[in-house]
Amino acid sequence: MRLSRIADAIGARIENVSPDAEIAGVSGIDRALPGQLTFVHNPKYATAARTTRATAVIVDEKFPAISTGMLRTNNPYLAWAKAVELFYQPPRYAPGVHPTAVIHATAKIGKNAHIAPYVTIDEDVEIGDNAVLLAHTVIYRGVKIGHNFFAHSHSVVREFCQIGDNVLLQNAVIIGSDGFGFAKDDSGHWHKIAQSGNVVIGDNVEIQANTCIDRANVGQTSIARGAKIDNLVHIGHACTIGEDALLCAQVGLAGTTEVGNKAILAGQVGVSGHVRIGDGAIAIAQSGIPQDVPAGAMVSGAPAIDHKLWLKCCAIYPKLPEIAKAVRKLSE
């Protein structure tokens, strides 16, 4: 398609290249060829932008001029995401129910559903219009799901959980597994605590592969509208995840953790139970959080502390042997 059409679609202005230039696809900046579009979001790739063979590069409004054609925008990463959508069309699934699917007679499924091989839908389930359930998806009894639900293969939604509109489950997601609750009896044995609650997921949530979200002992585990949860995340019983929160791979939340709106937990962040992470807070990768984090704070380390303080500590760590030696001499 012509570059001018792409610019209109992504909200960018063309610079240093003909609007009639033909673009046949998108590619990473190191591998892009003439006739392709690429982008720069991370400053570390600024040099590559000057040598790329792409016909045009999506860049920030303040990016220095280069000889290659440019599409300037205030949000190059978002513009890139929209550009990719112009060239990639995901598979579409025709409405229909495969003969190997098992659907209880009391289940109610909306219009245009695609039910793939070996899907199981239990009694009293309600699913809205335009659902896609791929092979081996299992929906337990009493589950309520909104419109435009998409479950990749081997996803499981346990009994009585509730899911809003436009929710996407990647492969092998488990919604509503039992919370990890045990009470020790007088003999020192562990007595299982019944997990009688459920999981409630709002609209426009995406949960990626092999993530587990536990049901509450009582009440609910809650995932608010627009939250995005990466692969291999564990969310313990009765946790609350705020709107547009972002949880990256291998984050682990102990029970009754609260994550505020638009908070970001980077990879492998661990949070102990009954902790509140405020709105807009950011936890750097591998942070260990044992206590509340204020709204808007950025924390790092284990135990997590203010990010700037943590950077200073990191600068000192390699010098600790010398410091210890100097202290010993002073002591002597």
Short mmCIF file of C-alpha atoms in Angstrom, two decimals:
data_model
loop_
_atom_site.label_atom_id
_atom_site.label_comp_id
_atom_site.label_asym_id
_atom_site.label_seq_id
_atom_site.Cartn_x
_atom_site.Cartn_y
_atom_site.Cartn_z
CA MET A 1 0.00 0.00 0.00
CA ARG A 2 1.07 3.58 -0.47
CA LEU A 3 2.97 5.28 2.32
CA SER A 4 0.37 8.06 2.43
CA ARG A 5 -2.33 5.55 3.32
CA ILE A 6 -0.20 4.13 6.12
CA ALA A 7 0.55 7.61 7.46
CA ASP A 8 -3.16 8.42 7.60
CA ALA A 9 -3.94 5.15 9.36
CA ILE A 10 -1.30 5.53 12.07
CA GLY A 11 -1.52 9.29 12.55
CA ALA A 12 1.97 10.21 11.28
CA ARG A 13 3.37 12.82 8.92
CA ILE A 14 5.67 11.94 6.04
CA GLU A 15 9.13 13.46 5.74
CA ASN A 16 11.96 12.95 3.25
CA VAL A 17 10.14 10.38 1.08
CA SER A 18 7.40 10.36 -1.56
CA PRO A 19 3.87 9.80 -0.21
CA ASP A 20 3.34 7.51 -3.23
CA ALA A 21 6.13 5.13 -2.19
CA GLU A 22 4.86 1.55 -2.19
CA ILE A 23 5.24 -0.40 1.06
CA ALA A 24 4.94 -4.18 0.85
CA GLY A 25 5.47 -5.08 4.50
CA VAL A 26 7.05 -4.35 7.87
CA SER A 27 10.30 -5.57 9.40
CA GLY A 28 12.78 -5.02 12.20
CA ILE A 29 15.24 -2.23 11.62
CA ASP A 30 18.27 -4.51 11.15
CA ARG A 31 16.57 -6.71 8.55
CA ALA A 32 14.32 -4.26 6.72
CA LEU A 33 14.62 -4.09 2.92
CA PRO A 34 13.59 -1.49 0.33
CA GLY A 35 9.82 -1.47 0.13
CA GLN A 36 9.42 -2.17 3.84
CA LEU A 37 8.56 -0.03 6.85
CA THR A 38 10.36 -0.18 10.21
CA PHE A 39 10.52 1.89 13.39
CA VAL A 40 12.75 3.25 16.16
CA HIS A 41 11.44 3.48 19.72
CA ASN A 42 14.49 2.57 21.77
CA PRO A 43 17.36 5.13 21.55
CA LYS A 44 19.91 2.27 21.33
CA TYR A 45 18.76 1.69 17.74
CA ALA A 46 19.22 5.30 16.62
CA THR A 47 22.43 4.41 14.76
CA ALA A 48 20.69 1.56 12.94
CA ALA A 49 18.07 4.02 11.70
CA ARG A 50 20.78 5.84 9.74
CA THR A 51 21.90 2.68 7.94
CA THR A 52 18.66 0.74 7.49
CA ARG A 53 17.61 -0.23 3.98
CA ALA A 54 13.92 0.33 4.74
CA THR A 55 11.98 2.77 2.62
CA ALA A 56 10.73 4.58 5.72
CA VAL A 57 11.21 4.58 9.49
CA ILE A 58 8.59 5.49 12.08
CA VAL A 59 10.27 7.90 14.49
CA ASP A 60 9.46 10.33 17.27
CA GLU A 61 8.75 13.97 16.43
CA LYS A 62 12.05 14.94 18.06
CA PHE A 63 14.18 12.29 16.36
CA PRO A 64 17.15 13.76 14.45
CA ALA A 65 16.76 13.95 10.67
CA ILE A 66 18.16 11.02 8.65
CA SER A 67 18.53 10.39 4.93
CA THR A 68 15.94 7.60 5.02
CA GLY A 69 12.26 8.45 4.72
CA MET A 70 10.51 9.09 8.01
CA LEU A 71 7.02 8.92 9.46
CA ARG A 72 7.03 11.26 12.44
CA THR A 73 4.63 10.80 15.33
CA ASN A 74 4.35 11.53 19.05
CA ASN A 75 4.04 7.82 19.86
CA PRO A 76 6.19 5.71 17.52
CA TYR A 77 5.58 2.45 19.40
CA LEU A 78 1.81 2.76 19.12
CA ALA A 79 2.11 3.85 15.49
CA TRP A 80 4.24 0.77 14.78
CA ALA A 81 1.62 -1.48 16.39
CA LYS A 82 -1.05 0.01 14.11
CA ALA A 83 1.20 -0.36 11.06
CA VAL A 84 1.75 -4.06 11.73
CA GLU A 85 -2.02 -4.54 11.90
CA LEU A 86 -2.32 -3.16 8.37
CA PHE A 87 -0.17 -5.95 6.98
CA TYR A 88 -0.99 -8.91 9.24
CA GLN A 89 -4.39 -10.54 9.36
CA PRO A 90 -4.74 -13.21 12.06
CA PRO A 91 -6.59 -16.45 11.23
CA ARG A 92 -10.36 -16.22 11.17
CA TYR A 93 -12.57 -18.98 12.51
CA ALA A 94 -15.86 -19.79 10.86
CA PRO A 95 -18.92 -20.23 13.10
CA GLY A 96 -19.73 -23.81 13.93
CA VAL A 97 -19.45 -26.57 16.51
CA HIS A 98 -17.09 -29.49 15.94
CA PRO A 99 -18.74 -32.89 16.44
CA THR A 100 -16.21 -33.88 19.12
CA ALA A 101 -17.10 -30.89 21.33
CA VAL A 102 -19.12 -31.70 24.46
CA ILE A 103 -21.67 -29.02 25.37
CA HIS A 104 -24.14 -29.44 28.21
CA ALA A 105 -27.78 -29.05 27.27
CA THR A 106 -28.23 -26.16 29.71
CA ALA A 107 -25.33 -24.12 28.33
CA LYS A 108 -26.24 -20.93 26.45
CA ILE A 109 -23.89 -19.84 23.67
CA GLY A 110 -24.38 -16.69 21.61
CA LYS A 111 -24.33 -16.15 17.87
CA ASN A 112 -21.39 -16.89 15.54
CA ALA A 113 -19.48 -19.07 17.99
CA HIS A 114 -16.59 -21.23 16.82
CA ILE A 115 -16.31 -24.32 19.03
CA ALA A 116 -13.25 -26.38 18.05
CA PRO A 117 -12.49 -30.10 18.55
CA TYR A 118 -12.69 -31.53 22.07
CA VAL A 119 -13.95 -28.36 23.71
CA THR A 120 -15.94 -29.06 26.88
CA ILE A 121 -18.65 -26.69 28.16
CA ASP A 122 -20.39 -27.67 31.39
CA GLU A 123 -23.89 -27.00 32.70
CA ASP A 124 -25.37 -23.53 33.20
CA VAL A 125 -22.54 -21.82 31.28
CA GLU A 126 -23.39 -18.59 29.45
CA ILE A 127 -21.16 -17.29 26.64
CA GLY A 128 -21.88 -14.18 24.54
CA ASP A 129 -21.71 -13.63 20.79
CA ASN A 130 -18.68 -14.19 18.53
CA ALA A 131 -16.80 -16.51 20.87
CA VAL A 132 -13.86 -18.59 19.67
CA LEU A 133 -12.93 -21.61 21.79
CA LEU A 134 -10.03 -23.56 20.32
CA ALA A 135 -9.21 -27.23 20.84
CA HIS A 136 -9.35 -28.72 24.35
CA THR A 137 -10.64 -25.56 26.02
CA VAL A 138 -12.65 -26.43 29.14
CA ILE A 139 -15.36 -24.22 30.66
CA TYR A 140 -16.61 -25.48 34.04
CA ARG A 141 -20.17 -25.17 35.30
CA GLY A 142 -21.81 -21.87 36.06
CA VAL A 143 -19.27 -19.71 34.21
CA LYS A 144 -20.53 -16.42 32.72
CA ILE A 145 -18.61 -14.96 29.75
CA GLY A 146 -19.31 -11.83 27.68
CA HIS A 147 -19.05 -11.13 23.95
CA ASN A 148 -15.98 -11.64 21.72
CA PHE A 149 -14.32 -14.16 24.03
CA PHE A 150 -11.24 -15.88 22.57
CA ALA A 151 -9.67 -18.89 24.29
CA HIS A 152 -6.64 -20.58 22.78
CA SER A 153 -6.17 -24.31 23.14
CA HIS A 154 -6.02 -25.90 26.60
CA SER A 155 -7.38 -22.85 28.40
CA VAL A 156 -9.48 -23.64 31.46
CA VAL A 157 -12.10 -21.47 33.18
CA ARG A 158 -13.17 -23.01 36.49
CA GLU A 159 -16.59 -23.11 38.10
CA PHE A 160 -18.62 -19.92 38.65
CA CYS A 161 -15.97 -17.51 37.36
CA GLN A 162 -17.11 -14.41 35.48
CA ILE A 163 -15.46 -12.89 32.41
CA GLY A 164 -16.36 -9.64 30.62
CA ASP A 165 -16.32 -8.66 26.94
CA ASN A 166 -13.32 -8.83 24.59
CA VAL A 167 -11.22 -11.08 26.81
CA LEU A 168 -8.35 -13.08 25.30
CA LEU A 169 -6.82 -16.15 26.95
CA GLN A 170 -3.63 -17.49 25.45
CA ASN A 171 -2.71 -21.17 25.57
CA ALA A 172 -3.06 -23.11 28.83
CA VAL A 173 -4.30 -20.22 30.95
CA ILE A 174 -6.03 -21.39 34.13
CA ILE A 175 -8.73 -19.12 35.56
CA GLY A 176 -10.10 -19.98 38.99
CA SER A 177 -7.84 -22.77 40.20
CA ASP A 178 -7.94 -23.30 43.98
CA GLY A 179 -6.13 -20.76 46.11
CA PHE A 180 -3.21 -22.11 48.13
CA GLY A 181 -4.86 -22.26 51.52
CA PHE A 182 -4.09 -24.77 54.30
CA ALA A 183 -4.46 -24.67 58.08
CA LYS A 184 -2.25 -26.77 60.34
CA ASP A 185 -4.14 -29.02 62.74
CA ASP A 186 -3.05 -30.11 66.24
CA SER A 187 -1.16 -33.06 64.79
CA GLY A 188 0.88 -30.86 62.47
CA HIS A 189 -0.98 -31.96 59.36
CA TRP A 190 -2.27 -29.54 56.75
CA HIS A 191 -6.04 -29.16 56.47
CA LYS A 192 -7.23 -27.82 53.10
CA ILE A 193 -9.25 -24.60 53.31
CA ALA A 194 -12.21 -24.66 50.93
CA GLN A 195 -11.80 -22.08 48.16
CA SER A 196 -15.43 -21.04 47.83
CA GLY A 197 -14.92 -17.75 45.95
CA ASN A 198 -14.34 -17.11 42.27
CA VAL A 199 -12.41 -14.97 39.77
CA VAL A 200 -14.01 -11.93 38.11
CA ILE A 201 -12.34 -10.54 34.98
CA GLY A 202 -13.34 -7.20 33.43
CA ASP A 203 -13.55 -6.16 29.78
CA ASN A 204 -10.58 -5.94 27.39
CA VAL A 205 -8.25 -8.11 29.46
CA GLU A 206 -5.53 -10.27 27.89
CA ILE A 207 -3.92 -13.12 29.83
CA GLN A 208 -1.00 -14.87 28.20
CA ALA A 209 0.23 -18.45 28.14
CA ASN A 210 0.48 -20.65 31.23
CA THR A 211 -0.67 -18.00 33.67
CA CYS A 212 -2.68 -19.13 36.71
CA ILE A 213 -5.18 -16.96 38.56
CA ASP A 214 -6.44 -18.51 41.81
CA ARG A 215 -9.97 -18.23 43.09
CA ALA A 216 -10.57 -16.62 46.48
CA ASN A 217 -11.22 -18.48 49.72
CA VAL A 218 -14.28 -16.24 50.08
CA GLY A 219 -15.25 -13.32 47.86
CA GLN A 220 -13.35 -12.91 44.61
CA THR A 221 -10.04 -12.47 42.88
CA SER A 222 -10.50 -9.45 40.61
CA ILE A 223 -8.83 -8.44 37.35
CA ALA A 224 -10.08 -5.00 36.25
CA ARG A 225 -10.73 -3.64 32.77
CA GLY A 226 -7.81 -3.40 30.40
CA ALA A 227 -5.25 -5.28 32.50
CA LYS A 228 -2.56 -7.16 30.55
CA ILE A 229 -0.89 -10.20 32.11
CA ASP A 230 2.14 -11.90 30.57
CA ASN A 231 3.18 -15.56 30.41
CA LEU A 232 3.82 -17.64 33.54
CA VAL A 233 2.33 -15.18 36.01
CA HIS A 234 0.83 -16.42 39.27
CA ILE A 235 -1.93 -14.39 40.92
CA GLY A 236 -2.85 -15.68 44.36
CA HIS A 237 -6.26 -15.91 45.96
CA ALA A 238 -8.25 -12.71 46.59
CA CYS A 239 -5.78 -10.45 44.76
CA THR A 240 -7.07 -7.29 43.07
CA ILE A 241 -5.48 -6.07 39.82
CA GLY A 242 -6.39 -2.52 38.77
CA GLU A 243 -7.39 -1.07 35.42
CA ASP A 244 -4.70 -1.09 32.72
CA ALA A 245 -2.18 -2.68 35.06
CA LEU A 246 0.70 -4.52 33.36
CA LEU A 247 2.18 -7.70 34.87
CA CYS A 248 5.21 -9.06 33.01
CA ALA A 249 6.48 -12.64 32.80
CA GLN A 250 6.96 -14.68 35.97
CA VAL A 251 5.47 -12.12 38.33
CA GLY A 252 4.23 -13.82 41.48
CA LEU A 253 1.61 -12.31 43.79
CA ALA A 254 0.83 -13.84 47.17
CA GLY A 255 -2.77 -13.79 48.35
CA THR A 256 -4.69 -10.55 48.91
CA THR A 257 -2.20 -8.37 47.04
CA GLU A 258 -3.64 -5.17 45.57
CA VAL A 259 -2.13 -3.76 42.39
CA GLY A 260 -3.33 -0.27 41.49
CA ASN A 261 -4.51 1.17 38.20
CA LYS A 262 -1.79 1.48 35.54
CA ALA A 263 0.85 -0.05 37.82
CA ILE A 264 3.66 -1.98 36.09
CA LEU A 265 5.37 -5.04 37.57
CA ALA A 266 8.35 -6.05 35.42
CA GLY A 267 9.60 -9.61 34.98
CA GLN A 268 9.98 -11.86 38.05
CA VAL A 269 8.71 -9.31 40.55
CA GLY A 270 7.54 -11.05 43.72
CA VAL A 271 5.03 -9.55 46.13
CA SER A 272 4.26 -10.87 49.62
CA GLY A 273 0.66 -11.10 50.75
CA HIS A 274 -1.58 -8.27 52.00
CA VAL A 275 0.51 -5.61 50.22
CA ARG A 276 -0.87 -2.58 48.35
CA ILE A 277 0.93 -1.31 45.24
CA GLY A 278 -0.34 2.16 44.41
CA ASP A 279 -1.68 3.54 41.14
CA GLY A 280 1.00 4.10 38.52
CA ALA A 281 3.77 2.50 40.58
CA ILE A 282 6.57 0.67 38.76
CA ALA A 283 8.57 -2.27 40.11
CA ILE A 284 11.79 -3.02 38.22
CA ALA A 285 12.53 -6.65 37.21
CA GLN A 286 13.22 -9.12 40.05
CA SER A 287 12.13 -6.72 42.76
CA GLY A 288 10.97 -8.34 45.98
CA ILE A 289 8.16 -6.33 47.56
CA PRO A 290 7.40 -7.03 51.24
CA GLN A 291 5.48 -3.85 52.04
CA ASP A 292 3.20 -1.22 50.49
CA VAL A 293 4.45 0.84 47.54
CA PRO A 294 3.10 4.41 47.22
CA ALA A 295 1.29 5.57 44.10
CA GLY A 296 3.69 6.72 41.39
CA ALA A 297 6.79 5.28 43.07
CA MET A 298 9.50 3.34 41.24
CA VAL A 299 11.17 0.58 43.27
CA SER A 300 13.95 -1.95 42.73
CA GLY A 301 15.85 -4.65 44.56
CA ALA A 302 15.00 -7.18 47.25
CA PRO A 303 13.70 -5.97 49.57
CA ALA A 304 12.48 -3.29 47.19
CA ILE A 305 13.59 0.28 47.85
CA ASP A 306 13.43 3.55 45.90
CA HIS A 307 14.92 2.96 42.45
CA LYS A 308 17.42 5.85 42.61
CA LEU A 309 18.66 4.68 46.00
CA TRP A 310 18.98 1.15 44.64
CA LEU A 311 21.15 2.42 41.77
CA LYS A 312 23.46 4.08 44.28
CA CYS A 313 23.65 0.86 46.28
CA CYS A 314 24.51 -1.11 43.15
CA ALA A 315 27.38 1.28 42.44
CA ILE A 316 28.75 0.62 45.94
CA TYR A 317 28.42 -3.19 45.97
CA PRO A 318 31.61 -3.91 43.93
CA LYS A 319 33.56 -1.66 46.32
CA LEU A 320 32.38 -3.39 49.51
CA PRO A 321 35.53 -5.58 49.89
CA GLU A 322 37.73 -2.47 49.77
CA ILE A 323 35.46 -0.62 52.19
CA ALA A 324 35.47 -3.60 54.58
CA LYS A 325 39.24 -3.75 54.42
CA ALA A 326 39.52 -0.02 55.18
CA VAL A 327 37.11 -0.37 58.11
CA ARG A 328 39.17 -3.23 59.54
CA LYS A 329 42.33 -1.12 59.37
CA LEU A 330 40.55 1.75 61.13
CA SER A 331 39.35 -0.65 63.81
CA GLU A 332 42.89 -1.88 64.39
#
